[in-house]
């Protein structure tokens, strides 16, 4: 048990933005804090410049149990990272009051991984980050969409708790990119609070899984 407690949590950060601006900064900042403050191992996937084919519901993954019919950057880079990680941070810009098309495509395409192994994401811990050009523009709705994805795939969604963070890290960029979100003190507080509960939950789950095996 003592050995298990010293093993670091493995965290995957996913930026569902087509640009390296606010969302990219926030996910990487969360990973930096997780690594420096909590000793986590981290990996990162950015949607920028990637070929991301949307799910066409062809059921290839159901019939063949061999993954997705699309051989794009999700299949080549992201699936293995998702399986490797104990916990995920999904960040999205707010487009039309909800997640970006890139974020939704990534979530939809996870169907192929689950079709191959229905318990592949079981009890992985997840949190969400959302940023928008307006203070109230759909950030919480976007995070709820991410949480719904976690629940459907038998993961454990984590928010920041009452009084300041609630569903997750919510940011107002004022359309100033990384500079805007870095200046949002309330947003940064929501990120730190959510990240703390996220790490604590991931550690508890990992310890419980280890105890069950032994």
XYZ file of N, CA, C and O in Angstrom:
856
model
N 0.831 -1.214 0.000
C 0.000 0.000 0.000
C 0.859 1.255 0.000
O 0.604 2.203 -0.697
N 1.944 1.230 0.746
C 2.830 2.372 0.820
C 3.416 2.695 -0.544
O 3.517 3.853 -0.952
N 3.778 1.625 -1.284
C 4.343 1.836 -2.615
C 3.324 2.473 -3.551
O 3.635 3.362 -4.330
N 2.061 2.031 -3.449
C 1.012 2.559 -4.312
C 0.802 4.053 -4.083
O 0.602 4.817 -5.008
N 0.883 4.489 -2.844
C 0.629 5.884 -2.515
C 1.671 6.816 -3.123
O 1.412 7.994 -3.299
N 2.871 6.303 -3.423
C 3.908 7.151 -3.981
C 3.837 7.217 -5.510
O 4.531 8.011 -6.113
N 3.019 6.384 -6.121
C 2.915 6.411 -7.572
C 2.162 7.657 -8.014
O 1.085 7.955 -7.508
N 2.705 8.404 -8.947
C 2.027 9.633 -9.374
C 0.777 9.351 -10.196
O 0.677 8.335 -10.884
N -0.149 10.278 -10.120
C -1.335 10.233 -10.958
C -0.930 10.619 -12.381
O -0.164 11.566 -12.583
N -1.456 9.904 -13.344
C -1.182 10.201 -14.755
C -2.349 10.994 -15.330
O -3.480 10.517 -15.331
N -2.056 12.204 -15.798
C -3.108 13.126 -16.250
C -2.911 13.471 -17.718
O -1.819 13.849 -18.145
N -3.987 13.375 -18.469
C -4.007 13.799 -19.862
C -4.782 15.107 -19.979
O -5.923 15.203 -19.525
N -4.173 16.088 -20.583
C -4.851 17.333 -20.885
C -5.206 17.390 -22.361
O -4.364 17.102 -23.215
N -6.446 17.751 -22.655
C -6.926 17.828 -24.030
C -7.452 19.225 -24.287
O -8.362 19.693 -23.593
N -6.900 19.907 -25.262
C -7.417 21.202 -25.683
C -8.261 21.013 -26.931
O -7.764 20.586 -27.972
N -9.548 21.341 -26.832
C -10.458 21.214 -27.958
C -10.591 22.495 -28.751
O -11.654 22.777 -29.313
N -9.520 23.270 -28.807
C -9.538 24.523 -29.553
C -8.720 24.397 -30.832
O -7.658 23.770 -30.823
N -9.162 25.017 -31.917
C -8.364 25.002 -33.139
C -7.214 26.000 -33.117
O -6.456 26.108 -34.096
N -7.074 26.733 -32.006
C -6.011 27.738 -31.900
C -5.207 27.515 -30.620
O -5.693 26.943 -29.657
N -3.983 27.966 -30.613
C -3.166 27.935 -29.404
C -3.292 29.277 -28.695
O -2.379 30.117 -28.732
N -4.441 29.457 -28.049
C -4.670 30.715 -27.348
C -5.183 30.436 -25.935
O -4.491 29.799 -25.153
N -6.384 30.869 -25.594
C -6.858 30.790 -24.210
C -6.986 29.354 -23.711
O -6.482 29.009 -22.638
N -7.657 28.504 -24.465
C -7.895 27.127 -24.006
C -6.592 26.362 -23.886
O -6.358 25.643 -22.907
N -5.742 26.517 -24.878
C -4.420 25.877 -24.840
C -3.654 26.312 -23.596
O -3.086 25.477 -22.873
N -3.650 27.594 -23.325
C -2.961 28.111 -22.134
C -3.529 27.511 -20.857
O -2.781 27.087 -19.968
N -4.847 27.445 -20.758
C -5.483 26.986 -19.520
C -5.228 25.501 -19.259
O -4.932 25.102 -18.123
N -5.346 24.679 -20.282
C -5.097 23.248 -20.086
C -3.640 23.018 -19.708
O -3.333 22.241 -18.796
N -2.740 23.710 -20.388
C -1.321 23.539 -20.055
C -0.991 24.105 -18.672
O -0.129 23.559 -17.964
N -1.676 25.153 -18.271
C -1.474 25.696 -16.925
C -1.955 24.696 -15.874
O -1.295 24.494 -14.839
N -3.097 24.067 -16.123
C -3.593 23.043 -15.200
C -2.610 21.884 -15.097
O -2.337 21.374 -13.998
N -2.046 21.471 -16.208
C -1.059 20.389 -16.196
C 0.207 20.815 -15.451
O 0.816 20.010 -14.724
N 0.611 22.070 -15.641
C 1.800 22.564 -14.938
C 1.596 22.521 -13.423
O 2.472 22.040 -12.680
N 0.445 22.983 -12.962
C 0.154 22.964 -11.528
C 0.100 21.526 -11.022
O 0.636 21.207 -9.958
N -0.555 20.657 -11.779
C -0.663 19.249 -11.368
C 0.703 18.603 -11.240
O 0.948 17.803 -10.333
N 1.609 18.951 -12.129
C 2.959 18.379 -12.096
C 3.803 18.974 -10.980
O 4.438 18.246 -10.206
N 3.799 20.303 -10.868
C 4.676 20.973 -9.908
C 4.168 20.870 -8.473
O 4.964 20.686 -7.544
N 2.870 20.971 -8.276
C 2.324 20.974 -6.912
C 1.966 19.586 -6.414
O 2.115 19.282 -5.224
N 1.501 18.727 -7.329
C 0.993 17.417 -6.911
C 1.824 16.242 -7.425
O 1.500 15.093 -7.150
N 2.882 16.515 -8.171
C 3.775 15.456 -8.626
C 3.185 14.537 -9.679
O 3.624 13.390 -9.827
N 2.210 15.022 -10.430
C 1.562 14.188 -11.439
C 2.441 14.012 -12.667
O 3.267 14.871 -12.994
N 2.248 12.892 -13.354
C 2.794 12.715 -14.692
C 1.758 13.261 -15.663
O 0.562 13.043 -15.487
N 2.205 13.956 -16.692
C 1.252 14.602 -17.582
C 1.554 14.337 -19.056
O 2.695 14.068 -19.431
N 0.512 14.415 -19.850
C 0.628 14.367 -21.306
C -0.420 15.315 -21.870
O -1.358 15.720 -21.164
N -0.274 15.660 -23.142
C -1.091 16.736 -23.699
C -1.445 16.454 -25.154
O -0.632 15.889 -25.900
N -2.668 16.826 -25.514
C -3.097 16.750 -26.906
C -3.812 18.042 -27.259
O -4.771 18.422 -26.588
N -3.364 18.691 -28.313
C -4.006 19.903 -28.808
C -4.685 19.608 -30.134
O -4.130 18.909 -30.994
N -5.867 20.169 -30.311
C -6.593 20.001 -31.567
C -6.027 20.850 -32.697
O -6.343 20.604 -33.870
N -5.231 21.826 -32.344
C -4.730 22.757 -33.368
C -3.941 22.016 -34.449
O -3.007 21.275 -34.167
N -4.339 22.234 -35.677
C -3.622 21.677 -36.809
C -3.792 20.186 -37.012
O -3.134 19.593 -37.866
N -4.678 19.557 -36.247
C -4.848 18.108 -36.315
C -5.994 17.734 -37.262
O -6.947 18.482 -37.429
N -5.846 16.557 -37.846
C -6.920 16.004 -38.657
C -7.860 15.247 -37.734
O -7.495 14.220 -37.159
N -9.068 15.751 -37.591
C -10.057 15.180 -36.680
C -11.334 14.894 -37.475
O -12.132 15.800 -37.719
N -11.521 13.679 -37.864
C -12.726 13.313 -38.616
C -13.884 13.064 -37.655
O -13.732 12.345 -36.668
N -15.044 13.626 -37.969
C -16.177 13.428 -37.074
C -16.769 12.028 -37.243
O -16.629 11.393 -38.292
N -17.410 11.561 -36.186
C -18.046 10.241 -36.208
C -19.171 10.240 -37.239
O -19.996 11.153 -37.275
N -19.217 9.195 -38.065
C -20.267 9.065 -39.074
C -21.247 7.936 -38.730
O -22.082 7.561 -39.539
N -21.126 7.403 -37.526
C -22.014 6.349 -37.034
C -22.130 5.197 -38.035
O -23.215 4.682 -38.322
N -20.976 4.774 -38.548
C -20.950 3.678 -39.515
C -20.996 2.305 -38.845
O -21.199 1.288 -39.504
N -20.750 2.293 -37.511
C -20.743 1.072 -36.700
C -19.613 0.108 -37.039
O -19.638 -1.068 -36.652
N -18.594 0.599 -37.737
C -17.398 -0.213 -37.960
C -16.814 -0.663 -36.626
O -16.421 -1.816 -36.458
N -16.769 0.258 -35.663
C -16.166 -0.058 -34.353
C -16.968 -1.119 -33.617
O -16.402 -1.937 -32.879
N -18.284 -1.128 -33.796
C -19.136 -2.116 -33.141
C -18.968 -3.485 -33.792
O -18.850 -4.515 -33.114
N -18.950 -3.501 -35.112
C -18.871 -4.770 -35.834
C -17.497 -5.427 -35.719
O -17.380 -6.631 -35.506
N -16.446 -4.618 -35.842
C -15.091 -5.169 -35.949
C -14.351 -5.249 -34.611
O -13.419 -6.043 -34.467
N -14.725 -4.387 -33.673
C -14.016 -4.321 -32.381
C -12.520 -4.070 -32.579
O -11.665 -4.604 -31.871
N -12.198 -3.237 -33.579
C -10.805 -2.964 -33.927
C -10.479 -1.476 -33.864
O -9.502 -1.017 -34.435
N -11.314 -0.700 -33.195
C -11.108 0.733 -33.176
C -11.937 1.425 -34.237
O -12.917 0.878 -34.735
N -11.524 2.627 -34.612
C -12.315 3.471 -35.509
C -11.928 3.276 -36.970
O -10.762 2.995 -37.286
N -12.900 3.448 -37.847
C -12.633 3.364 -39.287
C -11.762 4.525 -39.763
O -11.028 4.404 -40.740
N -11.830 5.661 -39.071
C -11.011 6.819 -39.431
C -9.577 6.634 -38.931
O -9.356 6.345 -37.755
N -8.613 6.833 -39.786
C -7.201 6.746 -39.416
C -6.601 8.153 -39.439
O -5.801 8.511 -40.294
N -7.034 8.929 -38.472
C -6.602 10.319 -38.388
C -5.754 10.535 -37.145
O -5.243 9.579 -36.556
N -5.610 11.787 -36.721
C -4.754 12.079 -35.572
C -5.360 11.639 -34.245
O -4.629 11.425 -33.276
N -6.672 11.503 -34.166
C -7.286 10.955 -32.949
C -6.855 9.503 -32.775
O -6.424 9.088 -31.696
N -6.951 8.728 -33.841
C -6.562 7.317 -33.783
C -5.056 7.161 -33.594
O -4.597 6.297 -32.839
N -4.279 7.992 -34.271
C -2.819 7.847 -34.244
C -2.197 8.333 -32.948
O -1.203 7.776 -32.474
N -2.783 9.391 -32.337
C -2.134 10.033 -31.188
C -2.932 9.966 -29.894
O -2.353 9.785 -28.813
N -4.251 10.136 -29.992
C -5.013 10.413 -28.768
C -5.503 9.172 -28.044
O -5.507 9.146 -26.803
N -5.925 8.151 -28.742
C -6.496 6.983 -28.075
C -5.539 6.378 -27.055
O -5.938 6.051 -25.933
N -4.291 6.198 -27.410
C -3.322 5.614 -26.475
C -3.116 6.492 -25.245
O -2.943 5.982 -24.127
N -3.122 7.799 -25.441
C -2.974 8.719 -24.310
C -4.165 8.597 -23.360
O -4.006 8.635 -22.131
N -5.361 8.469 -23.932
C -6.567 8.332 -23.110
C -6.520 7.073 -22.246
O -6.916 7.093 -21.071
N -6.068 5.984 -22.831
C -5.981 4.718 -22.091
C -4.903 4.808 -21.017
O -5.082 4.307 -19.896
N -3.806 5.456 -21.322
C -2.675 5.594 -20.386
C -3.065 6.377 -19.131
O -2.667 6.031 -18.012
N -3.861 7.400 -19.290
C -4.107 8.340 -18.197
C -5.068 7.791 -17.151
O -6.005 7.058 -17.463
N -4.821 8.173 -15.897
C -5.767 7.907 -14.804
C -6.879 8.948 -14.789
O -7.971 8.687 -14.266
N -6.591 10.117 -15.326
C -7.522 11.243 -15.217
C -7.332 12.172 -16.404
O -6.225 12.295 -16.937
N -8.435 12.810 -16.801
C -8.405 13.702 -17.968
C -8.846 15.104 -17.593
O -9.745 15.295 -16.781
N -8.249 16.078 -18.252
C -8.722 17.460 -18.228
C -9.083 17.827 -19.658
O -8.215 17.848 -20.533
N -10.365 18.068 -19.901
C -10.804 18.512 -21.223
C -11.123 19.989 -21.155
O -11.937 20.423 -20.342
N -10.456 20.763 -22.000
C -10.717 22.190 -22.089
C -11.330 22.542 -23.424
O -10.948 21.983 -24.458
N -12.287 23.464 -23.404
C -12.950 23.870 -24.645
C -13.200 25.368 -24.657
O -13.526 25.958 -23.625
N -13.077 25.993 -25.821
C -13.635 27.335 -25.964
C -15.148 27.208 -26.115
O -15.642 26.143 -26.526
N -15.867 28.249 -25.780
C -17.323 28.228 -25.926
C -17.684 28.750 -27.310
O -17.394 29.896 -27.659
N -18.317 27.899 -28.103
C -18.823 28.278 -29.418
C -20.340 28.099 -29.416
O -20.836 27.004 -29.133
N -21.077 29.149 -29.712
C -22.530 29.089 -29.777
C -23.136 28.497 -28.497
O -24.073 27.702 -28.526
N -22.541 28.852 -27.369
C -23.096 28.465 -26.077
C -22.750 27.074 -25.601
O -23.282 26.618 -24.584
N -21.828 26.383 -26.294
C -21.477 25.032 -25.868
C -20.048 24.702 -26.306
O -19.262 25.613 -26.601
N -19.703 23.418 -26.330
C -18.336 23.017 -26.674
C -18.042 23.280 -28.146
O -18.937 23.374 -28.988
N -16.763 23.362 -28.474
C -16.338 23.529 -29.861
C -16.581 22.251 -30.661
O -16.751 21.159 -30.103
N -16.583 22.378 -31.963
C -16.736 21.212 -32.837
C -15.597 20.220 -32.629
O -15.798 18.997 -32.680
N -14.397 20.730 -32.371
C -13.241 19.855 -32.146
C -13.428 19.028 -30.877
O -13.152 17.818 -30.861
N -13.894 19.674 -29.813
C -14.131 18.964 -28.558
C -15.199 17.902 -28.734
O -15.042 16.759 -28.289
N -16.283 18.256 -29.394
C -17.369 17.295 -29.609
C -16.911 16.121 -30.469
O -17.287 14.964 -30.209
N -16.109 16.391 -31.478
C -15.593 15.313 -32.330
C -14.751 14.336 -31.525
O -14.893 13.110 -31.659
N -13.883 14.854 -30.675
C -13.037 13.987 -29.833
C -13.906 13.113 -28.933
O -13.682 11.900 -28.825
N -14.905 13.707 -28.311
C -15.771 12.932 -27.421
C -16.563 11.881 -28.196
O -16.652 10.719 -27.775
N -17.119 12.267 -29.338
C -17.891 11.310 -30.139
C -17.035 10.125 -30.584
O -17.508 8.983 -30.603
N -15.807 10.402 -30.925
C -14.943 9.357 -31.472
C -14.447 8.372 -30.413
O -13.874 7.326 -30.744
N -14.688 8.656 -29.151
C -14.337 7.705 -28.088
C -15.206 6.458 -28.131
O -14.870 5.439 -27.522
N -16.311 6.532 -28.860
C -17.175 5.361 -29.021
C -16.388 4.157 -29.547
O -16.651 3.016 -29.156
N -15.422 4.411 -30.413
C -14.635 3.320 -30.996
C -13.772 2.610 -29.959
O -13.586 1.392 -30.015
N -13.250 3.369 -28.999
C -12.411 2.769 -27.950
C -13.269 1.938 -27.006
O -12.903 0.831 -26.613
N -14.423 2.472 -26.654
C -15.331 1.772 -25.743
C -15.935 0.534 -26.413
O -16.170 -0.482 -25.750
N -16.167 0.604 -27.703
C -16.693 -0.563 -28.420
C -15.714 -1.727 -28.371
O -16.112 -2.892 -28.309
N -14.449 -1.404 -28.382
C -13.402 -2.432 -28.317
C -13.272 -3.002 -26.918
O -13.033 -4.199 -26.721
N -13.405 -2.140 -25.903
C -13.311 -2.544 -24.492
C -14.282 -1.680 -23.686
O -13.962 -0.539 -23.355
N -15.476 -2.184 -23.371
C -16.508 -1.363 -22.720
C -16.097 -0.766 -21.377
O -16.702 0.221 -20.944
N -15.110 -1.310 -20.709
C -14.692 -0.796 -19.405
C -13.361 -0.038 -19.473
O -12.731 0.210 -18.446
N -12.951 0.341 -20.665
C -11.634 0.937 -20.838
C -11.471 2.249 -20.070
O -10.378 2.570 -19.609
N -12.550 3.013 -19.903
C -12.469 4.292 -19.198
C -13.083 4.233 -17.798
O -13.208 5.269 -17.136
N -13.447 3.055 -17.356
C -14.124 2.899 -16.070
C -13.327 3.528 -14.929
O -12.155 3.216 -14.723
N -13.967 4.432 -14.195
C -13.422 5.081 -12.999
C -12.229 5.997 -13.255
O -11.558 6.414 -12.300
N -11.962 6.326 -14.512
C -11.031 7.424 -14.745
C -11.726 8.704 -14.284
O -12.953 8.824 -14.370
N -10.974 9.643 -13.789
C -11.533 10.879 -13.243
C -11.415 11.984 -14.283
O -10.414 12.053 -15.011
N -12.446 12.830 -14.386
C -12.407 13.892 -15.385
C -12.863 15.232 -14.855
O -13.744 15.311 -13.999
N -12.254 16.289 -15.360
C -12.694 17.647 -15.060
C -12.767 18.440 -16.356
O -12.206 18.051 -17.381
N -13.485 19.557 -16.298
C -13.651 20.391 -17.478
C -13.226 21.822 -17.245
O -13.306 22.341 -16.130
N -12.770 22.439 -18.319
C -12.424 23.862 -18.336
C -13.110 24.471 -19.554
O -13.088 23.885 -20.642
N -13.728 25.625 -19.391
C -14.362 26.306 -20.519
C -14.074 27.800 -20.450
O -14.128 28.399 -19.376
N -13.756 28.383 -21.583
C -13.498 29.823 -21.640
C -14.292 30.446 -22.769
O -14.523 29.820 -23.802
N -14.740 31.680 -22.539
C -15.518 32.381 -23.550
C -15.212 33.857 -23.575
O -14.680 34.414 -22.605
N -15.551 34.495 -24.686
C -15.311 35.925 -24.828
C -16.226 36.773 -23.972
O -15.924 37.938 -23.702
N -17.357 36.200 -23.555
C -18.261 36.871 -22.629
C -18.180 36.211 -21.261
O -17.889 35.015 -21.153
N -18.456 36.967 -20.215
C -18.420 36.409 -18.859
C -19.435 35.274 -18.730
O -19.155 34.237 -18.143
N -20.634 35.500 -19.254
C -21.676 34.473 -19.207
C -22.061 34.167 -20.653
O -22.917 34.831 -21.238
N -21.433 33.157 -21.228
C -21.666 32.865 -22.629
C -21.895 31.404 -22.934
O -21.974 31.015 -24.093
N -21.971 30.578 -21.876
C -22.171 29.155 -22.084
C -21.117 28.283 -21.444
O -21.077 27.070 -21.676
N -20.251 28.877 -20.616
C -19.171 28.110 -20.001
C -19.691 26.925 -19.187
O -19.163 25.804 -19.314
N -20.693 27.161 -18.342
C -21.195 26.067 -17.504
C -21.912 25.012 -18.353
O -21.799 23.819 -18.082
N -22.604 25.440 -19.369
C -23.256 24.479 -20.258
C -22.210 23.621 -20.966
O -22.386 22.403 -21.126
N -21.116 24.237 -21.388
C -20.040 23.490 -22.044
C -19.442 22.447 -21.102
O -19.197 21.298 -21.492
N -19.227 22.833 -19.843
C -18.676 21.886 -18.876
C -19.674 20.771 -18.579
O -19.294 19.608 -18.421
N -20.959 21.103 -18.520
C -21.971 20.058 -18.332
C -21.946 19.042 -19.474
O -22.115 17.836 -19.250
N -21.712 19.503 -20.679
C -21.591 18.597 -21.824
C -20.393 17.671 -21.653
O -20.475 16.464 -21.938
N -19.296 18.210 -21.167
C -18.109 17.386 -20.898
C -18.403 16.389 -19.784
O -18.052 15.205 -19.874
N -19.082 16.842 -18.726
C -19.427 15.939 -17.626
C -20.370 14.830 -18.091
O -20.243 13.671 -17.654
N -21.320 15.158 -18.950
C -22.209 14.128 -19.487
C -21.415 13.049 -20.222
O -21.708 11.855 -20.108
N -20.434 13.474 -20.983
C -19.556 12.531 -21.680
C -18.847 11.616 -20.682
O -18.782 10.388 -20.872
N -18.313 12.190 -19.609
C -17.639 11.379 -18.591
C -18.597 10.345 -17.995
O -18.249 9.170 -17.847
N -19.779 10.777 -17.642
C -20.749 9.874 -17.007
C -21.126 8.733 -17.951
O -21.176 7.566 -17.542
N -21.403 9.054 -19.200
C -21.796 8.036 -20.171
C -20.710 6.971 -20.327
O -21.001 5.786 -20.524
N -19.457 7.381 -20.201
C -18.344 6.457 -20.387
C -17.804 5.896 -19.070
O -16.694 5.372 -19.023
N -18.627 5.985 -18.007
C -18.344 5.396 -16.698
C -17.112 5.995 -16.019
O -16.451 5.360 -15.210
N -16.847 7.249 -16.356
C -15.807 7.999 -15.675
C -16.426 8.755 -14.497
O -17.642 8.722 -14.290
N -15.593 9.434 -13.732
C -16.045 10.157 -12.559
C -15.806 11.649 -12.771
O -14.665 12.116 -12.728
N -16.872 12.433 -13.030
C -16.689 13.869 -13.219
C -16.505 14.590 -11.891
O -17.147 14.254 -10.900
N -15.623 15.570 -11.896
C -15.324 16.323 -10.680
C -15.459 17.813 -10.958
O -14.925 18.327 -11.942
N -16.175 18.501 -10.085
C -16.258 19.957 -10.132
C -15.437 20.559 -9.006
O -14.711 19.860 -8.297
N -15.570 21.862 -8.833
C -14.766 22.552 -7.833
C -15.444 22.755 -6.501
O -14.869 23.325 -5.586
N -16.707 22.329 -6.362
C -17.416 22.506 -5.106
C -18.120 23.848 -5.035
O -17.971 24.724 -5.898
N -18.897 24.004 -3.997
C -19.687 25.224 -3.824
C -18.812 26.448 -3.560
O -17.664 26.333 -3.148
N -19.387 27.618 -3.804
C -18.773 28.899 -3.468
C -17.504 29.180 -4.271
O -16.418 29.306 -3.723
N -17.672 29.247 -5.585
C -16.555 29.762 -6.366
C -16.123 28.955 -7.553
O -15.571 29.521 -8.496
N -16.351 27.633 -7.552
C -15.899 26.842 -8.691
C -17.042 26.047 -9.308
O -17.158 25.940 -10.515
N -17.885 25.449 -8.445
C -19.067 24.729 -8.900
C -18.732 23.621 -9.898
O -18.151 22.622 -9.527
N -19.036 23.792 -11.187
C -18.882 22.694 -12.142
C -17.444 22.482 -12.599
O -17.070 21.372 -12.993
N -16.643 23.520 -12.583
C -15.267 23.383 -13.057
C -14.611 24.729 -13.266
O -15.048 25.743 -12.716
N -13.573 24.753 -14.077
C -12.851 25.988 -14.347
C -13.558 26.798 -15.420
O -13.644 26.372 -16.572
N -14.090 27.950 -15.061
C -14.817 28.797 -16.015
C -14.109 30.143 -16.153
O -13.797 30.780 -15.148
N -13.895 30.550 -17.397
C -13.058 31.731 -17.652
C -13.692 32.703 -18.631
O -14.401 32.310 -19.560
N -13.372 33.974 -18.419
C -13.753 35.068 -19.293
C -12.480 35.579 -19.954
O -11.623 36.184 -19.304
N -12.366 35.344 -21.244
C -11.146 35.740 -21.949
C -11.173 37.182 -22.440
O -10.130 37.733 -22.794
N -12.368 37.769 -22.503
C -12.549 39.107 -23.092
C -12.003 39.167 -24.517
O -11.599 40.228 -25.003
N -11.938 38.001 -25.150
C -11.384 37.876 -26.510
C -9.936 38.346 -26.587
O -9.480 38.841 -27.623
N -9.208 38.137 -25.493
C -7.787 38.526 -25.443
C -6.884 37.315 -25.310
O -5.723 37.446 -24.950
N -7.405 36.121 -25.580
C -6.589 34.915 -25.574
C -6.013 34.588 -24.217
O -6.652 34.777 -23.174
N -4.763 34.106 -24.216
C -4.107 33.700 -22.974
C -3.977 34.866 -21.998
O -4.113 34.695 -20.782
N -3.724 36.039 -22.509
C -3.616 37.212 -21.636
C -4.917 37.462 -20.895
O -4.925 37.736 -19.689
N -6.032 37.327 -21.602
C -7.320 37.574 -20.976
C -7.641 36.591 -19.871
O -8.057 37.002 -18.772
N -7.452 35.299 -20.119
C -7.798 34.316 -19.088
C -6.810 34.344 -17.926
O -7.186 34.092 -16.774
N -5.552 34.662 -18.203
C -4.570 34.722 -17.112
C -4.863 35.875 -16.159
O -4.484 35.843 -14.989
N -5.578 36.892 -16.650
C -5.941 38.040 -15.813
C -7.279 37.843 -15.098
O -7.674 38.685 -14.284
N -7.963 36.752 -15.390
C -9.261 36.472 -14.772
C -9.038 35.785 -13.427
O -8.928 34.573 -13.337
N -8.982 36.559 -12.369
C -8.654 36.018 -11.045
C -9.708 35.034 -10.548
O -9.376 34.023 -9.920
N -10.981 35.312 -10.829
C -12.035 34.383 -10.417
C -11.924 33.074 -11.186
O -12.142 31.987 -10.644
N -11.617 33.171 -12.460
C -11.418 31.962 -13.246
C -10.261 31.135 -12.728
O -10.362 29.900 -12.613
N -9.155 31.780 -12.414
C -7.991 31.066 -11.898
C -8.302 30.410 -10.555
O -7.833 29.301 -10.270
N -9.108 31.071 -9.748
C -9.508 30.472 -8.472
C -10.363 29.228 -8.718
O -10.205 28.205 -8.043
N -11.260 29.300 -9.694
C -12.092 28.142 -10.003
C -11.241 26.988 -10.533
O -11.516 25.819 -10.255
N -10.201 27.305 -11.270
C -9.316 26.262 -11.791
C -8.562 25.577 -10.660
O -8.496 24.339 -10.600
N -7.997 26.353 -9.752
C -7.217 25.775 -8.651
C -8.094 24.920 -7.741
O -7.675 23.837 -7.304
N -9.306 25.404 -7.447
C -10.214 24.640 -6.591
C -10.626 23.318 -7.256
O -10.650 22.268 -6.613
N -10.948 23.399 -8.520
C -11.345 22.181 -9.238
C -10.185 21.210 -9.337
O -10.352 20.002 -9.140
N -9.020 21.730 -9.632
C -7.842 20.873 -9.782
C -7.503 20.150 -8.483
O -7.122 18.964 -8.501
N -7.663 20.821 -7.366
C -7.378 20.194 -6.074
C -8.307 19.008 -5.830
O -7.864 17.912 -5.453
N -9.589 19.191 -6.059
C -10.546 18.095 -5.863
C -10.343 16.991 -6.900
O -10.519 15.810 -6.612
N -9.973 17.382 -8.088
C -9.688 16.439 -9.170
C -8.522 15.514 -8.793
O -8.617 14.289 -8.917
N -7.445 16.096 -8.295
C -6.277 15.302 -7.888
C -6.635 14.407 -6.712
O -6.290 13.207 -6.687
N -7.310 14.960 -5.714
C -7.682 14.172 -4.542
C -8.559 12.975 -4.931
O -8.360 11.863 -4.433
N -9.506 13.199 -5.815
C -10.393 12.115 -6.252
C -9.622 11.060 -7.026
O -9.811 9.851 -6.809
N -8.748 11.483 -7.916
C -7.952 10.535 -8.696
C -7.050 9.694 -7.789
O -6.883 8.488 -8.006
N -6.492 10.309 -6.757
C -5.652 9.571 -5.818
C -6.464 8.538 -5.049
O -6.021 7.394 -4.859
N -7.645 8.932 -4.603
C -8.514 7.997 -3.871
C -8.907 6.804 -4.744
O -8.895 5.657 -4.291
N -9.255 7.089 -5.993
C -9.662 6.013 -6.903
C -8.497 5.067 -7.162
O -8.663 3.840 -7.178
N -7.316 5.622 -7.328
C -6.148 4.783 -7.612
C -5.805 3.907 -6.406
O -5.472 2.729 -6.560
N -5.896 4.476 -5.223
C -5.627 3.686 -4.022
C -6.664 2.572 -3.847
O -6.330 1.454 -3.489
N -7.923 2.896 -4.099
C -8.985 1.905 -3.963
C -8.807 0.762 -4.958
O -8.999 -0.407 -4.623
N -8.412 1.104 -6.181
C -8.201 0.074 -7.201
C -7.048 -0.835 -6.835
O -7.089 -2.044 -7.030
N -5.996 -0.241 -6.271
C -4.832 -1.025 -5.857
C -5.180 -1.950 -4.698
O -4.762 -3.107 -4.646
N -5.961 -1.426 -3.734
C -6.362 -2.235 -2.588
C -7.233 -3.411 -3.019
O -7.130 -4.519 -2.491
N -8.087 -3.155 -4.013
C -8.960 -4.208 -4.509
C -8.149 -5.323 -5.177
O -8.448 -6.509 -5.021
N -7.117 -4.949 -5.904
C -6.277 -5.941 -6.572
C -5.494 -6.788 -5.566
O -5.298 -7.983 -5.761
N -5.037 -6.136 -4.485
C -4.232 -6.866 -3.500
C -5.107 -7.674 -2.535
O -4.636 -8.574 -1.881
